[in-house]
Amino acid sequence: MAEEDNQAEEQEQTSSGKKKWIIIGGVAGLLVIVIVIAVWFMSGDQQTVQASQSNSVETPASQSSEQPAQVGSALYVGMPRPFVFIVPGDARERTVQISVQLMVRGEQSEELTKRHIPLIEGTLHEVFSSSTADELRTAEGKQRIRQLALQQVRAALESVTGQGLVEKVLFTGLVMQ
């Protein structure tokens, strides 16, 4: 009888030991899969950025007369904080938050642009706060505001540096309440 009890205990310990190893193996396998997926996404982002940078250089024949000469690779200068302002709406005023990045060409343009961020922020805030909620609701209105912002930023930078520096004003986030 005592031998049967010992055998039963040994079988329980063996089966619980196997269960522990199965659980540990499953967790380790899941961890490996998560790490592989994370590495794959990170390397994919770098390849996409590199590919877009290498494809972003246009030939002079494809440039329009309004665009400045494109020298160097595209670099992006982010504004340190989003622009928050109030615009008139149809029935009431709306609060708007816009996150902006500026596309420039070459490291020298990037450095000059970063040096004049307060001037750029002030100019963009004037342009954005002069808009209306109706303009910000439509794609055409957003495009018009981006073009106006680009013109105003270029003019402000030209008055200080002698160069327009900025090629595009990009909205990376727009929230209206």
PDB file of C-alpha atoms in Angstrom:
ATOM      1  CA  MET A   1       0.000   0.000   0.000  1.00  0.00           C
ATOM      2  CA  ALA A   2       2.829   2.348   0.885  1.00  0.00           C
ATOM      3  CA  GLU A   3       4.521   1.481  -2.393  1.00  0.00           C
ATOM      4  CA  GLU A   4       1.386   2.398  -4.372  1.00  0.00           C
ATOM      5  CA  ASP A   5       1.217   5.788  -2.581  1.00  0.00           C
ATOM      6  CA  ASN A   6       4.874   6.466  -3.377  1.00  0.00           C
ATOM      7  CA  GLN A   7       4.329   5.574  -7.035  1.00  0.00           C
ATOM      8  CA  ALA A   8       1.266   7.845  -7.228  1.00  0.00           C
ATOM      9  CA  GLU A   9       3.235  10.754  -5.701  1.00  0.00           C
ATOM     10  CA  GLU A  10       6.117  10.196  -8.115  1.00  0.00           C
ATOM     11  CA  GLN A  11       3.722  10.231 -11.086  1.00  0.00           C
ATOM     12  CA  GLU A  12       2.118  13.488  -9.863  1.00  0.00           C
ATOM     13  CA  GLN A  13       5.531  15.105  -9.417  1.00  0.00           C
ATOM     14  CA  THR A  14       6.635  13.930 -12.852  1.00  0.00           C
ATOM     15  CA  SER A  15       3.476  15.231 -14.548  1.00  0.00           C
ATOM     16  CA  SER A  16       3.628  18.572 -12.684  1.00  0.00           C
ATOM     17  CA  GLY A  17       7.328  18.878 -13.605  1.00  0.00           C
ATOM     18  CA  LYS A  18       6.450  18.256 -17.253  1.00  0.00           C
ATOM     19  CA  LYS A  19       3.697  20.876 -17.072  1.00  0.00           C
ATOM     20  CA  LYS A  20       6.156  23.428 -15.679  1.00  0.00           C
ATOM     21  CA  TRP A  21       8.595  22.761 -18.512  1.00  0.00           C
ATOM     22  CA  ILE A  22       5.827  23.012 -21.092  1.00  0.00           C
ATOM     23  CA  ILE A  23       4.723  26.374 -19.670  1.00  0.00           C
ATOM     24  CA  ILE A  24       8.308  27.673 -19.489  1.00  0.00           C
ATOM     25  CA  GLY A  25       8.941  26.531 -23.073  1.00  0.00           C
ATOM     26  CA  GLY A  26       5.754  28.213 -24.297  1.00  0.00           C
ATOM     27  CA  VAL A  27       6.632  31.492 -22.604  1.00  0.00           C
ATOM     28  CA  ALA A  28      10.187  31.380 -23.976  1.00  0.00           C
ATOM     29  CA  GLY A  29       8.890  30.644 -27.485  1.00  0.00           C
ATOM     30  CA  LEU A  30       6.425  33.511 -27.277  1.00  0.00           C
ATOM     31  CA  LEU A  31       9.186  35.840 -26.088  1.00  0.00           C
ATOM     32  CA  VAL A  32      11.403  34.850 -29.029  1.00  0.00           C
ATOM     33  CA  ILE A  33       8.547  35.498 -31.473  1.00  0.00           C
ATOM     34  CA  VAL A  34       7.874  38.950 -29.976  1.00  0.00           C
ATOM     35  CA  ILE A  35      11.573  39.872 -30.190  1.00  0.00           C
ATOM     36  CA  VAL A  36      11.803  38.717 -33.821  1.00  0.00           C
ATOM     37  CA  ILE A  37       8.717  40.740 -34.782  1.00  0.00           C
ATOM     38  CA  ALA A  38      10.037  43.844 -32.983  1.00  0.00           C
ATOM     39  CA  VAL A  39      13.405  43.588 -34.750  1.00  0.00           C
ATOM     40  CA  TRP A  40      11.672  43.069 -38.086  1.00  0.00           C
ATOM     41  CA  PHE A  41       9.523  46.199 -37.642  1.00  0.00           C
ATOM     42  CA  MET A  42      12.491  48.295 -36.556  1.00  0.00           C
ATOM     43  CA  SER A  43      14.647  47.225 -39.485  1.00  0.00           C
ATOM     44  CA  GLY A  44      11.744  47.736 -41.891  1.00  0.00           C
ATOM     45  CA  ASP A  45      11.304  51.354 -40.717  1.00  0.00           C
ATOM     46  CA  GLN A  46      14.983  52.101 -41.297  1.00  0.00           C
ATOM     47  CA  GLN A  47      14.875  50.613 -44.796  1.00  0.00           C
ATOM     48  CA  THR A  48      11.747  52.610 -45.626  1.00  0.00           C
ATOM     49  CA  VAL A  49      13.352  55.851 -44.430  1.00  0.00           C
ATOM     50  CA  GLN A  50      16.544  55.119 -46.375  1.00  0.00           C
ATOM     51  CA  ALA A  51      14.578  54.229 -49.498  1.00  0.00           C
ATOM     52  CA  SER A  52      12.428  57.346 -49.270  1.00  0.00           C
ATOM     53  CA  GLN A  53      15.503  59.511 -48.772  1.00  0.00           C
ATOM     54  CA  SER A  54      17.261  57.995 -51.785  1.00  0.00           C
ATOM     55  CA  ASN A  55      14.112  58.324 -53.924  1.00  0.00           C
ATOM     56  CA  SER A  56      13.370  61.871 -52.781  1.00  0.00           C
ATOM     57  CA  VAL A  57      16.115  63.488 -54.868  1.00  0.00           C
ATOM     58  CA  GLU A  58      14.519  64.758 -58.069  1.00  0.00           C
ATOM     59  CA  THR A  59      16.151  65.618 -61.318  1.00  0.00           C
ATOM     60  CA  PRO A  60      16.198  69.284 -62.387  1.00  0.00           C
ATOM     61  CA  ALA A  61      13.797  68.505 -65.240  1.00  0.00           C
ATOM     62  CA  SER A  62      11.108  67.378 -62.790  1.00  0.00           C
ATOM     63  CA  GLN A  63      11.358  70.498 -60.607  1.00  0.00           C
ATOM     64  CA  SER A  64       8.660  73.121 -60.926  1.00  0.00           C
ATOM     65  CA  SER A  65       9.542  76.787 -61.237  1.00  0.00           C
ATOM     66  CA  GLU A  66       8.104  77.508 -57.755  1.00  0.00           C
ATOM     67  CA  GLN A  67      10.318  75.009 -55.924  1.00  0.00           C
ATOM     68  CA  PRO A  68      13.845  75.944 -54.840  1.00  0.00           C
ATOM     69  CA  ALA A  69      16.778  74.022 -56.280  1.00  0.00           C
ATOM     70  CA  GLN A  70      16.980  70.697 -54.469  1.00  0.00           C
ATOM     71  CA  VAL A  71      20.459  70.082 -53.178  1.00  0.00           C
ATOM     72  CA  GLY A  72      21.159  67.296 -50.693  1.00  0.00           C
ATOM     73  CA  SER A  73      18.807  64.853 -49.080  1.00  0.00           C
ATOM     74  CA  ALA A  74      15.507  65.742 -47.478  1.00  0.00           C
ATOM     75  CA  LEU A  75      15.729  66.399 -43.749  1.00  0.00           C
ATOM     76  CA  TYR A  76      12.873  67.163 -41.386  1.00  0.00           C
ATOM     77  CA  VAL A  77      12.860  69.757 -38.649  1.00  0.00           C
ATOM     78  CA  GLY A  78      10.099  69.243 -36.110  1.00  0.00           C
ATOM     79  CA  MET A  79       8.595  72.093 -34.165  1.00  0.00           C
ATOM     80  CA  PRO A  80       9.272  71.531 -30.463  1.00  0.00           C
ATOM     81  CA  ARG A  81       5.599  71.665 -29.506  1.00  0.00           C
ATOM     82  CA  PRO A  82       2.258  71.565 -31.324  1.00  0.00           C
ATOM     83  CA  PHE A  83       0.416  74.793 -32.114  1.00  0.00           C
ATOM     84  CA  VAL A  84      -2.761  75.245 -30.077  1.00  0.00           C
ATOM     85  CA  PHE A  85      -5.159  78.056 -31.012  1.00  0.00           C
ATOM     86  CA  ILE A  86      -8.829  78.970 -31.242  1.00  0.00           C
ATOM     87  CA  VAL A  87     -10.587  79.558 -34.579  1.00  0.00           C
ATOM     88  CA  PRO A  88     -14.098  80.779 -35.316  1.00  0.00           C
ATOM     89  CA  GLY A  89     -16.490  78.012 -36.336  1.00  0.00           C
ATOM     90  CA  ASP A  90     -19.990  77.799 -37.754  1.00  0.00           C
ATOM     91  CA  ALA A  91     -21.855  77.861 -34.429  1.00  0.00           C
ATOM     92  CA  ARG A  92     -19.039  78.290 -31.910  1.00  0.00           C
ATOM     93  CA  GLU A  93     -15.315  78.702 -31.576  1.00  0.00           C
ATOM     94  CA  ARG A  94     -13.155  75.629 -32.001  1.00  0.00           C
ATOM     95  CA  THR A  95      -9.855  74.702 -30.367  1.00  0.00           C
ATOM     96  CA  VAL A  96      -7.278  73.385 -32.832  1.00  0.00           C
ATOM     97  CA  GLN A  97      -3.969  71.618 -32.285  1.00  0.00           C
ATOM     98  CA  ILE A  98      -1.558  71.208 -35.223  1.00  0.00           C
ATOM     99  CA  SER A  99       1.777  69.384 -35.114  1.00  0.00           C
ATOM    100  CA  VAL A 100       4.188  70.558 -37.811  1.00  0.00           C
ATOM    101  CA  GLN A 101       7.440  69.436 -39.398  1.00  0.00           C
ATOM    102  CA  LEU A 102       9.409  71.350 -42.006  1.00  0.00           C
ATOM    103  CA  MET A 103      11.167  69.672 -44.911  1.00  0.00           C
ATOM    104  CA  VAL A 104      14.549  71.183 -45.808  1.00  0.00           C
ATOM    105  CA  ARG A 105      17.395  70.088 -48.084  1.00  0.00           C
ATOM    106  CA  GLY A 106      20.903  69.614 -46.727  1.00  0.00           C
ATOM    107  CA  GLU A 107      22.448  69.806 -43.286  1.00  0.00           C
ATOM    108  CA  GLN A 108      23.298  73.521 -43.555  1.00  0.00           C
ATOM    109  CA  SER A 109      19.630  74.363 -44.190  1.00  0.00           C
ATOM    110  CA  GLU A 110      18.635  72.131 -41.293  1.00  0.00           C
ATOM    111  CA  GLU A 111      20.994  73.929 -38.899  1.00  0.00           C
ATOM    112  CA  LEU A 112      19.858  77.396 -40.040  1.00  0.00           C
ATOM    113  CA  THR A 113      16.216  76.374 -39.719  1.00  0.00           C
ATOM    114  CA  LYS A 114      16.757  75.022 -36.199  1.00  0.00           C
ATOM    115  CA  ARG A 115      18.514  78.248 -35.240  1.00  0.00           C
ATOM    116  CA  HIS A 116      15.433  80.280 -36.248  1.00  0.00           C
ATOM    117  CA  ILE A 117      12.685  78.117 -34.740  1.00  0.00           C
ATOM    118  CA  PRO A 118      11.225  80.975 -32.610  1.00  0.00           C
ATOM    119  CA  LEU A 119      10.759  83.087 -35.764  1.00  0.00           C
ATOM    120  CA  ILE A 120       9.182  80.142 -37.575  1.00  0.00           C
ATOM    121  CA  GLU A 121       6.865  79.354 -34.650  1.00  0.00           C
ATOM    122  CA  GLY A 122       5.652  82.943 -34.497  1.00  0.00           C
ATOM    123  CA  THR A 123       5.025  83.045 -38.233  1.00  0.00           C
ATOM    124  CA  LEU A 124       3.170  79.737 -38.247  1.00  0.00           C
ATOM    125  CA  HIS A 125       1.054  80.741 -35.265  1.00  0.00           C
ATOM    126  CA  GLU A 126      -0.045  83.924 -37.099  1.00  0.00           C
ATOM    127  CA  VAL A 127      -1.004  81.935 -40.199  1.00  0.00           C
ATOM    128  CA  PHE A 128      -2.813  79.189 -38.301  1.00  0.00           C
ATOM    129  CA  SER A 129      -4.761  81.493 -36.003  1.00  0.00           C
ATOM    130  CA  SER A 130      -6.010  83.494 -39.003  1.00  0.00           C
ATOM    131  CA  SER A 131      -7.744  80.395 -40.401  1.00  0.00           C
ATOM    132  CA  THR A 132     -11.304  79.226 -39.763  1.00  0.00           C
ATOM    133  CA  ALA A 133     -12.792  75.906 -38.697  1.00  0.00           C
ATOM    134  CA  ASP A 134     -14.424  75.538 -42.117  1.00  0.00           C
ATOM    135  CA  GLU A 135     -11.027  75.768 -43.839  1.00  0.00           C
ATOM    136  CA  LEU A 136      -9.511  73.164 -41.529  1.00  0.00           C
ATOM    137  CA  ARG A 137     -12.329  70.693 -42.227  1.00  0.00           C
ATOM    138  CA  THR A 138     -11.637  70.319 -45.948  1.00  0.00           C
ATOM    139  CA  ALA A 139      -8.572  68.966 -47.726  1.00  0.00           C
ATOM    140  CA  GLU A 140      -8.488  72.023 -49.991  1.00  0.00           C
ATOM    141  CA  GLY A 141      -8.572  74.345 -46.983  1.00  0.00           C
ATOM    142  CA  LYS A 142      -5.736  72.485 -45.287  1.00  0.00           C
ATOM    143  CA  GLN A 143      -3.694  72.622 -48.492  1.00  0.00           C
ATOM    144  CA  ARG A 144      -4.297  76.376 -48.777  1.00  0.00           C
ATOM    145  CA  ILE A 145      -3.173  76.901 -45.175  1.00  0.00           C
ATOM    146  CA  ARG A 146      -0.048  74.775 -45.746  1.00  0.00           C
ATOM    147  CA  GLN A 147       0.817  76.815 -48.862  1.00  0.00           C
ATOM    148  CA  LEU A 148       0.238  80.109 -47.043  1.00  0.00           C
ATOM    149  CA  ALA A 149       2.339  78.872 -44.120  1.00  0.00           C
ATOM    150  CA  LEU A 150       5.130  77.862 -46.512  1.00  0.00           C
ATOM    151  CA  GLN A 151       5.102  81.268 -48.218  1.00  0.00           C
ATOM    152  CA  GLN A 152       5.128  83.152 -44.919  1.00  0.00           C
ATOM    153  CA  VAL A 153       7.891  81.000 -43.366  1.00  0.00           C
ATOM    154  CA  ARG A 154      10.055  81.356 -46.484  1.00  0.00           C
ATOM    155  CA  ALA A 155       9.573  85.128 -46.483  1.00  0.00           C
ATOM    156  CA  ALA A 156      10.429  85.392 -42.778  1.00  0.00           C
ATOM    157  CA  LEU A 157      13.557  83.237 -43.164  1.00  0.00           C
ATOM    158  CA  GLU A 158      14.639  85.130 -46.290  1.00  0.00           C
ATOM    159  CA  SER A 159      14.479  88.424 -44.433  1.00  0.00           C
ATOM    160  CA  VAL A 160      16.841  87.060 -41.774  1.00  0.00           C
ATOM    161  CA  THR A 161      19.097  84.560 -43.571  1.00  0.00           C
ATOM    162  CA  GLY A 162      18.786  85.565 -47.207  1.00  0.00           C
ATOM    163  CA  GLN A 163      17.469  82.068 -48.057  1.00  0.00           C
ATOM    164  CA  GLY A 164      13.998  80.490 -47.993  1.00  0.00           C
ATOM    165  CA  LEU A 165      15.416  77.207 -46.600  1.00  0.00           C
ATOM    166  CA  VAL A 166      12.057  75.410 -46.171  1.00  0.00           C
ATOM    167  CA  GLU A 167      10.740  73.264 -49.020  1.00  0.00           C
ATOM    168  CA  LYS A 168       7.495  72.007 -47.445  1.00  0.00           C
ATOM    169  CA  VAL A 169       5.361  72.554 -44.361  1.00  0.00           C
ATOM    170  CA  LEU A 170       3.918  69.214 -43.275  1.00  0.00           C
ATOM    171  CA  PHE A 171       1.035  68.701 -40.864  1.00  0.00           C
ATOM    172  CA  THR A 172       1.891  65.597 -38.849  1.00  0.00           C
ATOM    173  CA  GLY A 173      -1.156  65.923 -36.620  1.00  0.00           C
ATOM    174  CA  LEU A 174      -4.340  68.005 -36.641  1.00  0.00           C
ATOM    175  CA  VAL A 175      -7.031  67.836 -33.969  1.00  0.00           C
ATOM    176  CA  MET A 176     -10.079  70.126 -33.858  1.00  0.00           C
ATOM    177  CA  GLN A 177     -12.627  70.167 -31.056  1.00  0.00           C
TER     178      GLN A 177
END
